[in-house]
XYZ file of C-alpha atoms in Angstrom:
607
model
C 17.427 125.585 100.083
C 17.835 121.899 100.011
C 20.313 122.107 101.880
C 17.976 123.766 104.618
C 15.385 121.192 104.070
C 17.307 118.474 104.036
C 18.964 119.535 107.814
C 15.475 120.094 109.008
C 14.838 116.512 108.827
C 17.180 116.749 112.017
C 14.881 117.282 115.369
C 17.541 119.306 116.823
C 17.529 121.717 113.924
C 13.603 122.111 114.203
C 13.589 121.980 117.810
C 17.095 124.815 117.813
C 15.028 127.265 114.822
C 11.975 126.571 116.837
C 13.193 128.108 119.573
C 14.858 131.003 117.399
C 11.704 131.456 116.271
C 10.084 132.464 119.790
C 13.049 134.462 120.727
C 12.605 136.948 118.125
C 8.692 136.964 118.286
C 9.322 138.017 121.976
C 12.317 140.453 121.210
C 9.843 142.521 118.875
C 6.894 142.086 120.942
C 8.603 143.232 123.994
C 6.217 140.342 125.750
C 9.274 139.637 127.871
C 12.547 141.957 129.295
C 14.928 141.216 126.516
C 17.391 139.283 129.463
C 14.491 136.988 130.016
C 13.924 136.223 126.838
C 18.196 134.884 126.564
C 17.904 133.267 129.962
C 14.400 131.720 128.676
C 16.289 130.528 125.014
C 19.108 128.765 127.068
C 16.962 127.144 129.460
C 15.323 125.688 126.755
C 18.571 124.689 124.617
C 19.674 122.538 127.540
C 16.745 121.611 128.724
C 15.761 120.087 125.239
C 19.404 118.929 125.114
C 20.423 120.976 122.164
C 23.206 122.119 124.172
C 25.538 120.923 127.470
C 25.160 123.351 130.409
C 28.756 123.501 129.377
C 28.025 124.995 126.002
C 25.432 126.553 126.582
C 26.574 128.620 129.594
C 29.915 129.345 128.585
C 29.432 132.355 127.494
C 28.748 133.444 131.052
C 32.283 132.901 131.612
C 33.921 133.841 128.245
C 36.665 136.608 128.751
C 34.609 139.225 126.340
C 32.035 138.993 129.321
C 34.363 139.695 132.260
C 36.083 142.668 130.355
C 33.226 144.294 129.826
C 32.142 144.083 133.160
C 35.806 145.189 134.013
C 34.931 147.805 131.744
C 31.527 148.853 133.564
C 33.708 149.711 136.706
C 36.685 151.853 134.806
C 33.549 153.971 133.277
C 31.885 154.186 136.502
C 34.844 155.445 138.062
C 35.723 157.371 135.217
C 32.539 159.442 135.963
C 32.762 160.073 139.556
C 35.994 161.280 139.268
C 34.277 163.778 136.698
C 36.730 163.151 134.179
C 34.334 164.497 131.969
C 33.500 167.916 133.558
C 36.112 169.929 130.882
C 33.915 168.295 128.025
C 30.546 169.761 129.831
C 32.090 172.976 130.495
C 33.310 173.484 126.905
C 29.498 172.427 125.536
C 28.322 175.516 127.993
C 31.136 177.835 127.577
C 29.926 180.818 125.083
C 32.039 179.337 122.337
C 29.299 177.158 121.136
C 26.453 179.164 120.634
C 24.583 177.567 117.839
C 23.438 174.074 117.389
C 26.141 173.243 114.132
C 28.905 174.151 117.027
C 27.532 171.612 119.201
C 27.194 169.560 117.001
C 30.700 169.543 115.648
C 31.489 169.330 119.329
C 30.145 166.172 119.598
C 31.332 164.621 116.450
C 34.775 165.615 117.196
C 34.732 165.307 120.516
C 32.343 163.334 122.397
C 32.566 160.570 119.713
C 36.302 159.464 120.197
C 35.409 159.011 123.903
C 33.012 156.683 122.790
C 35.428 154.546 121.399
C 36.996 153.926 124.464
C 34.204 154.513 127.014
C 30.803 152.405 126.643
C 28.518 155.352 124.665
C 25.416 154.788 126.873
C 27.054 156.219 130.128
C 28.103 159.133 127.610
C 25.348 159.771 126.875
C 23.796 159.713 130.430
C 26.216 161.993 131.664
C 26.333 165.027 128.909
C 22.176 164.533 128.045
C 21.171 166.821 131.397
C 23.852 169.205 130.495
C 22.736 169.998 126.534
C 19.120 170.040 127.650
C 20.433 172.955 130.138
C 22.751 174.063 126.534
C 18.934 174.199 124.283
C 17.485 175.885 127.657
C 19.294 178.621 128.075
C 19.347 179.498 123.924
C 15.359 178.828 123.576
C 16.330 175.989 121.441
C 14.206 172.537 121.558
C 16.376 169.805 122.431
C 15.461 167.942 119.237
C 17.748 169.887 117.490
C 20.713 168.460 119.073
C 20.047 165.318 120.615
C 19.634 162.860 117.228
C 23.178 164.047 116.938
C 24.143 163.794 120.099
C 23.103 159.485 119.971
C 24.572 159.088 116.211
C 28.010 160.622 117.243
C 28.480 158.652 120.559
C 27.081 155.748 117.942
C 30.008 156.627 115.045
C 32.245 155.826 117.875
C 31.728 152.941 119.269
C 33.554 151.477 116.588
C 36.655 153.074 116.652
C 37.900 150.026 118.975
C 36.757 146.906 120.613
C 35.931 148.724 124.132
C 33.775 151.231 122.293
C 29.891 148.866 122.744
C 29.307 145.668 124.477
C 28.282 144.814 120.626
C 32.238 144.382 120.092
C 32.480 142.618 122.627
C 29.854 140.288 122.135
C 31.124 139.980 117.996
C 34.514 138.710 119.163
C 33.573 136.429 122.405
C 31.113 134.639 119.698
C 33.899 134.202 116.926
C 36.428 132.861 119.764
C 33.847 130.126 120.554
C 33.734 129.141 117.101
C 37.595 128.292 116.908
C 38.177 132.071 114.854
C 39.457 133.901 117.698
C 38.859 136.634 119.316
C 39.505 140.422 117.739
C 42.039 142.845 119.587
C 41.713 146.333 120.712
C 42.306 148.006 117.533
C 41.039 145.050 114.921
C 38.605 146.808 113.439
C 40.368 150.659 113.808
C 41.114 150.992 110.460
C 37.471 150.510 109.162
C 36.388 152.644 112.398
C 37.639 155.961 111.473
C 36.995 156.559 108.174
C 33.390 155.362 109.322
C 33.660 158.097 111.798
C 34.716 160.674 109.801
C 32.124 159.951 106.886
C 29.270 160.072 109.666
C 31.329 163.159 110.853
C 30.428 164.838 107.484
C 27.183 164.223 107.528
C 25.803 165.231 111.168
C 27.656 168.354 110.077
C 26.262 168.899 106.334
C 23.232 167.641 107.026
C 20.034 169.852 106.092
C 18.943 171.612 109.419
C 15.336 170.587 108.338
C 16.368 166.969 108.870
C 15.955 167.734 112.230
C 12.575 168.310 114.020
C 11.600 171.539 115.878
C 9.377 169.886 118.950
C 9.026 172.814 121.325
C 10.793 176.234 121.797
C 8.646 176.991 124.340
C 10.017 177.991 127.471
C 8.400 176.672 129.376
C 7.748 172.947 127.798
C 11.462 172.801 128.004
C 11.682 173.167 131.419
C 9.052 170.479 132.458
C 11.896 167.870 132.346
C 13.904 169.708 134.068
C 11.392 170.798 137.376
C 10.092 167.048 137.123
C 14.190 165.477 138.392
C 15.131 168.819 139.693
C 16.090 169.395 143.557
C 15.694 172.815 144.844
C 18.502 174.143 147.849
C 20.659 177.132 148.495
C 24.186 177.817 148.366
C 25.798 181.693 149.968
C 28.961 182.880 148.044
C 31.960 183.010 150.799
C 34.296 186.192 150.288
C 37.098 184.429 149.180
C 35.141 182.758 146.087
C 36.186 183.278 142.415
C 32.801 184.198 141.819
C 32.646 187.720 143.429
C 32.571 190.655 140.821
C 31.138 188.121 138.159
C 28.235 187.909 136.232
C 25.901 184.675 136.680
C 26.123 184.144 133.005
C 29.975 184.493 132.636
C 30.476 182.413 135.940
C 31.906 178.814 136.159
C 28.912 178.015 138.237
C 26.283 177.794 135.456
C 28.733 176.970 132.685
C 30.302 173.514 134.859
C 26.920 172.353 136.500
C 23.256 172.367 135.663
C 21.722 174.447 137.497
C 18.763 176.982 137.358
C 18.767 180.137 139.410
C 15.638 180.940 140.695
C 16.568 183.904 143.251
C 19.135 185.621 144.008
C 19.128 186.928 148.116
C 21.171 190.287 149.484
C 20.602 190.920 152.895
C 17.139 192.022 152.631
C 16.499 192.541 148.921
C 14.895 189.966 146.559
C 15.904 189.746 143.308
C 14.457 187.658 140.550
C 14.626 186.791 137.346
C 16.063 187.566 134.848
C 19.602 187.427 136.926
C 21.735 186.651 134.213
C 23.611 190.205 134.217
C 23.706 190.797 137.754
C 27.422 190.226 139.306
C 27.520 188.270 142.546
C 28.752 189.625 146.095
C 30.140 188.122 149.201
C 27.614 186.806 151.114
C 25.145 186.658 148.314
C 22.761 183.829 148.768
C 21.171 181.744 145.429
C 17.945 179.510 145.434
C 18.887 176.529 142.742
C 17.679 174.375 141.258
C 19.405 171.239 140.489
C 19.905 167.537 139.408
C 21.062 165.258 142.046
C 24.539 164.373 140.458
C 25.458 168.028 140.623
C 24.353 169.042 144.310
C 26.688 166.709 145.216
C 29.417 167.422 143.284
C 28.699 171.388 145.038
C 29.498 169.933 148.181
C 32.895 169.504 146.879
C 33.513 173.269 144.787
C 34.710 175.584 147.272
C 33.714 177.977 145.192
C 29.953 178.137 146.945
C 28.908 176.986 150.331
C 25.566 175.375 151.097
C 23.459 177.417 152.524
C 22.037 174.143 154.585
C 25.218 174.132 155.969
C 25.817 176.070 159.329
C 29.459 177.623 160.073
C 29.555 174.672 162.669
C 29.800 172.438 160.063
C 32.342 173.464 157.969
C 35.008 173.366 160.656
C 38.024 171.814 160.403
C 37.032 168.834 162.684
C 33.585 168.637 160.781
C 35.681 168.307 157.181
C 38.112 166.032 158.273
C 38.179 162.362 156.146
C 36.600 160.551 158.592
C 33.613 162.972 159.414
C 33.008 162.514 155.545
C 33.380 158.967 155.508
C 30.407 157.946 158.239
C 28.237 160.889 155.771
C 25.435 158.681 153.527
C 23.091 160.939 151.443
C 19.577 159.443 151.133
C 16.398 160.527 149.273
C 13.349 160.179 152.086
C 9.767 160.630 151.377
C 6.548 162.127 153.280
C 4.626 159.930 153.118
C 0.132 160.035 153.178
C -0.432 161.472 156.976
C 3.318 162.269 158.164
C 2.649 164.008 160.845
C 5.666 166.295 159.259
C 3.180 167.741 156.813
C 2.245 171.264 157.126
C 5.437 172.287 159.152
C 8.602 173.740 157.920
C 12.409 172.508 158.615
C 12.893 175.023 161.682
C 9.802 174.588 163.513
C 10.374 171.096 163.095
C 14.058 171.020 164.638
C 14.347 168.873 161.764
C 18.839 168.740 161.888
C 18.535 168.093 165.747
C 15.428 165.981 165.388
C 16.724 163.363 163.013
C 20.414 164.662 162.958
C 20.496 164.561 159.550
C 20.965 168.155 157.355
C 18.253 168.749 154.623
C 20.967 169.590 151.595
C 17.222 169.812 148.897
C 13.626 169.399 148.561
C 11.740 168.317 145.415
C 8.098 168.767 144.743
C 6.882 167.309 142.088
C 6.497 169.788 138.784
C 6.744 173.033 141.315
C 8.905 175.528 141.929
C 9.228 175.809 145.662
C 10.627 179.435 146.167
C 10.618 180.055 150.154
C 14.031 179.027 151.711
C 14.540 175.544 152.195
C 14.791 176.382 156.503
C 10.923 177.711 155.856
C 9.031 175.516 153.114
C 6.210 174.523 154.462
C 6.620 170.841 153.647
C 3.948 168.705 152.483
C 2.356 164.988 151.554
C 5.047 163.779 148.642
C 7.573 166.072 149.019
C 11.484 164.176 148.968
C 13.702 165.269 151.113
C 17.677 164.727 150.428
C 19.583 164.215 153.876
C 22.992 163.891 154.265
C 23.824 161.775 157.690
C 25.295 159.055 159.945
C 24.616 155.827 159.064
C 22.991 155.375 162.694
C 20.890 158.172 162.289
C 19.644 156.534 159.033
C 18.730 153.987 160.475
C 16.676 155.643 162.523
C 14.989 156.961 159.841
C 13.903 153.902 158.243
C 12.169 152.772 161.237
C 10.039 155.983 161.709
C 6.603 156.268 159.869
C 6.772 159.861 159.300
C 9.886 159.706 156.350
C 9.953 156.933 154.181
C 13.496 156.190 152.965
C 13.989 155.938 149.218
C 17.464 154.845 148.721
C 20.981 154.614 149.999
C 23.340 155.990 147.901
C 26.746 154.262 148.173
C 28.354 156.939 145.938
C 27.038 160.247 148.480
C 30.286 162.452 147.068
C 32.199 162.458 143.948
C 35.770 161.430 144.243
C 36.818 165.087 142.265
C 40.648 165.260 143.773
C 41.258 161.494 141.902
C 40.139 162.766 138.855
C 44.269 161.992 137.359
C 44.731 159.164 138.829
C 41.276 157.930 137.245
C 42.679 159.207 133.618
C 46.252 157.560 134.065
C 44.760 154.269 135.146
C 42.295 154.740 131.834
C 44.939 155.395 129.199
C 47.173 152.420 130.891
C 44.421 150.259 130.226
C 44.244 151.134 126.607
C 48.489 151.077 126.149
C 49.149 147.850 128.192
C 47.618 145.420 125.776
C 49.052 147.473 122.710
C 52.198 147.350 123.598
C 52.697 144.187 125.976
C 51.552 140.341 125.401
C 49.463 141.580 128.330
C 45.904 140.238 127.046
C 42.506 142.966 127.226
C 40.567 141.224 129.633
C 43.553 140.807 132.223
C 44.243 145.231 131.635
C 40.979 145.929 131.963
C 40.447 143.869 134.884
C 43.774 145.138 136.370
C 42.875 148.585 135.824
C 39.014 147.922 137.817
C 41.085 146.815 140.846
C 43.977 149.712 140.281
C 40.413 152.223 140.723
C 39.401 151.041 144.044
C 42.819 151.128 145.448
C 43.233 154.325 143.889
C 40.192 155.705 145.697
C 38.648 156.377 142.809
C 35.533 154.063 143.416
C 34.278 151.972 146.517
C 34.158 148.428 145.678
C 30.565 148.107 146.181
C 29.935 151.213 143.596
C 31.976 148.651 141.520
C 29.325 146.380 141.953
C 26.694 148.376 141.245
C 28.335 149.641 138.132
C 28.012 146.081 136.347
C 24.273 146.438 134.210
C 23.257 142.893 135.206
C 20.833 143.127 132.430
C 23.548 143.438 130.314
C 25.379 140.515 131.481
C 22.470 138.165 131.137
C 21.306 139.058 127.562
C 24.980 138.686 126.217
C 26.198 135.621 127.655
C 23.068 133.937 127.316
C 23.177 135.320 123.887
C 25.914 133.325 122.362
C 24.508 130.075 123.309
C 22.558 131.246 120.007
C 25.550 131.223 118.000
C 27.040 127.645 119.414
C 23.361 126.580 119.107
C 23.123 126.627 115.338
C 26.634 126.286 114.376
C 26.532 122.410 116.524
C 22.570 121.731 114.735
C 24.071 122.564 111.419
C 21.425 125.488 111.368
C 24.136 128.328 110.605
C 25.801 126.120 107.470
C 22.654 125.251 105.526
C 21.409 128.795 106.079
C 25.013 130.088 104.809
C 24.386 127.533 101.856
C 21.035 129.237 100.989
C 22.366 132.361 100.975
C 25.947 131.539 98.939
C 23.168 129.906 96.499
C 21.629 133.552 96.453
C 24.698 135.276 96.090
C 26.288 132.713 93.184
C 28.103 135.095 91.037
C 27.995 138.306 92.593
C 30.704 140.699 93.710
C 32.280 140.308 97.107
C 31.511 143.870 97.253
C 27.194 143.464 96.922
C 27.468 139.984 98.529
C 28.639 142.197 101.994
C 26.837 145.070 101.080
C 23.706 142.466 101.685
C 24.976 140.831 104.761
C 25.170 144.350 105.950
C 22.125 145.788 105.158
C 19.987 142.977 106.279
C 21.851 142.732 109.539
C 21.234 146.930 110.237
C 17.707 145.563 109.017
C 17.186 143.515 111.414
C 18.143 145.249 113.999
C 15.720 147.801 113.512
C 13.224 144.776 115.106
C 15.484 143.310 117.428
C 18.607 143.879 119.645
C 21.627 144.647 117.930
C 23.033 141.687 120.303
C 20.555 139.288 119.029
C 20.801 139.977 115.025
C 24.568 139.614 116.082
C 24.268 135.782 117.360
C 21.790 135.263 114.599
C 23.825 136.533 111.965
C 27.648 135.911 112.810
C 27.563 131.654 111.804
C 26.161 132.349 109.006
C 28.137 134.842 108.196
C 31.381 133.001 108.930
C 29.923 129.879 106.610
C 30.168 132.381 104.035
C 33.934 133.094 104.122
C 35.508 130.488 102.468
C 33.125 130.921 98.720
C 33.957 134.441 98.697
C 37.792 133.807 99.600
C 37.572 136.447 102.431
C 39.074 135.135 105.556
C 36.192 134.698 108.291
C 36.946 138.108 110.741
C 35.877 140.119 107.440
C 32.138 138.923 107.595
C 32.717 138.974 111.011
C 33.074 143.071 110.810
C 30.671 143.283 108.153
C 28.110 142.360 111.118
C 30.144 143.669 113.356
C 29.379 147.309 111.553
C 25.921 146.634 110.567
C 24.684 146.074 114.364
C 26.604 149.092 115.347
C 25.499 151.949 113.265
C 22.115 151.434 113.964
C 20.218 155.117 112.784
C 16.662 154.648 111.564
C 14.714 153.427 114.491
C 14.518 154.659 117.738
C 14.796 151.052 118.881
C 17.286 150.747 117.013
C 20.082 151.259 119.447
C 20.152 152.214 122.550
C 21.662 155.824 122.563
C 18.357 156.979 120.511
C 15.533 155.574 122.966
C 17.742 157.206 125.690
C 17.686 161.108 123.795
C 13.849 159.713 121.989
C 11.989 160.575 125.260
C 13.489 164.428 126.052
C 13.823 164.936 122.470
C 9.732 164.718 122.139
C 10.865 162.694 118.709
C 8.469 161.130 116.840
C 9.223 157.394 115.786
C 9.812 158.598 111.741
C 11.844 161.679 112.750
C 15.012 159.011 113.651
C 14.385 157.490 110.412
C 14.358 160.605 108.462
C 17.499 162.450 110.182
C 19.041 158.233 110.018
C 18.111 157.525 106.462
C 21.312 159.490 104.773
C 23.539 158.285 107.800
C 22.237 154.474 107.103
C 23.000 154.413 103.105
C 26.531 156.434 103.569
C 27.224 153.564 105.895
C 25.644 150.442 103.279
C 27.812 151.869 100.161
C 31.706 152.591 102.533
C 31.328 149.730 105.298
C 31.396 147.124 102.561
C 33.962 148.801 100.270
C 36.512 149.348 103.401
C 35.963 145.924 104.732
C 37.269 144.565 101.302
C 39.885 146.981 101.460
C 41.561 146.436 104.610
C 41.542 142.807 103.312
C 43.099 143.366 100.003
C 39.717 142.061 98.350
C 38.409 144.899 96.572
C-alpha cells in the first residue's frame, strides 16, 4: 500500500488511474459503446501527455491486430464457401436425436473448430440450425444453446487464433517487451481444459439447463420474424424424387420449414414429413436469407420464381451471374404497389428484377409468391442487374434497404478454402514464417482463389473489435509507464506473501474471471496483464506463466451473459434469465479455477 501511495504522488499516475476508473465505469454502465470507451481513453491519455501518440496508437499497427483482421477475412471465406455445411447437415441428421447427443457433438467437434476460427462466427452460423433442430424435436432451445456457447469458449483457448482476447494478450506482451505468443503457446493447457470442460457439459445434470418454452408456436416466433417465404420445384432429375421430406437432404442441410406442397391442382398442408416427393412438386418454404441464396446453387431444387428462360444455358453463364446483385426492398407507406400481386404488376418486366422471396413481419404467407397481394411493410428479396437496382433506388414505391455484396455462396470453392486455411495453420508451425504473414497470405489467397471478393474482405473486418483492441493496449502501456502497474503488483505481492504459487495463481485467475463478468474480457486483460507480469519474479515464474493465467481467466467466462459475446448471442434465442447462465456455468467456473493454475504450474515445471 505504501508503494501505491508513493506512486500516487506522481500526477501522471493519478491521471492514469482516473482515466482507468472512468473507463471501468463506462464499461459497466454501457453509457458508451466499448469501442468508443477505448477511443476516449486513448484520446485522454494522449491529451494529458501520459503517452505520446506513437506509444498510445502502437496497438493499431501491432502484428496481433493485423493478424486478427486477416483472420476475419479467412473466416468469412470459409463460411461463405460452405466449410461448415457437413457439420450443419450432421446436426440436422437422424443420428442426433437427443439434447445429450447434440451437446456431445458441440463439445467434441464444434469446440476444436473454434480453436482455429473465431468462436463468434461459429455460433452465428450454427445458431439457426440448432434452433431448427429444437423446433423439429419439440424441444426448448434453452436446453442446448448455452452448451453451444460454452463449447466454443472452451475451444477458443486451444490456439492463439481461437479468440481476439488471445491475440490481445500476445500484443500486450510484445509491447511490454516480453515477446509475442506463438500459435500453440498454450495448447498444452488448452487441450486438458477443453477435455475437462467437455466432461462437464456431458455429465452436468439436465436440471441445470432450464426449459424456457416447449410450445411449438413460441419456438417458431423467431423464425417467422426473420424467415422469407419462397417457392421451389422438384426437377425430374432431382435426387429428392421418391424421398420423404423427413429424410431428404433439403431439410437436413438447410434451415427451412415446408408450409405447403402443391402437386398439380392438389394442395397438401402440414404435416408433410412422411409424404414422398415427385417430379414437378412445388414447395412453399419459409427459409432464412442465407439459406435461400444457397438454394440457388442447389441442383436438387429449382427456385419457382425463375422461369425456364431464366435457367437456360445462356442465362446461367458465369458472366450473367456476376452481373446479378441481390437486394432487400421495402414497400413504404403510400406505395402504389400495395394492394396488387406481382403478376398483376408485371413486376419482372416492369423493374427487370426477379422476386426471390417475400417477408411479412410475423405473418405466414400461404399464397404463391406471384399471387400474394403486396402490403405496406412487406420486404421483398430481389435479384437484378446493378443498373436495375440503381433504378429502384430512384423509385418512390420501393425502398432499397441494402445491397448484398455476397450474393451467392462460393460452394464450388470449398476445397480451395479449406486447403488455404490448413496451409495457414501449418506454415508457421513448420517454417520460420511468422503467424501474421501466414494469415495475410491466406487472406490474399482466398481472394485470388475466388473464395471471397475484395469488397467482401473489407466488409468481413469487424471495425468495432479492431477499435476496441487497438485502443485497450494503451491501458497496459500507460500503467507500465507511470509505475502504476508495478505499485499494484507490489501491493498484491505483499498481500500474497507466503502463499504457495498455486494459491496465488488461483487468486489471479479468479480475479480476472470475476472482473470479466462486469467489463469486457479485453478490458480485464488490459488491466491485469501488466500487474500480473510484475508478480512473476517474486513467484519464481516466467512472465508467460502469468500471461497465460490471465488469458484463461478472461476467456473462460461462464458466469454471466455479459461475460462473453457468445453468451449474449444465445441469451435471447434461448430466452434465458440472468441466473440461468450463472447456475449452469458455476460448476464449470469452479473446475477451471481449480485446474488452470495447476496446469500452468505443470507446464512451467513449478508445481
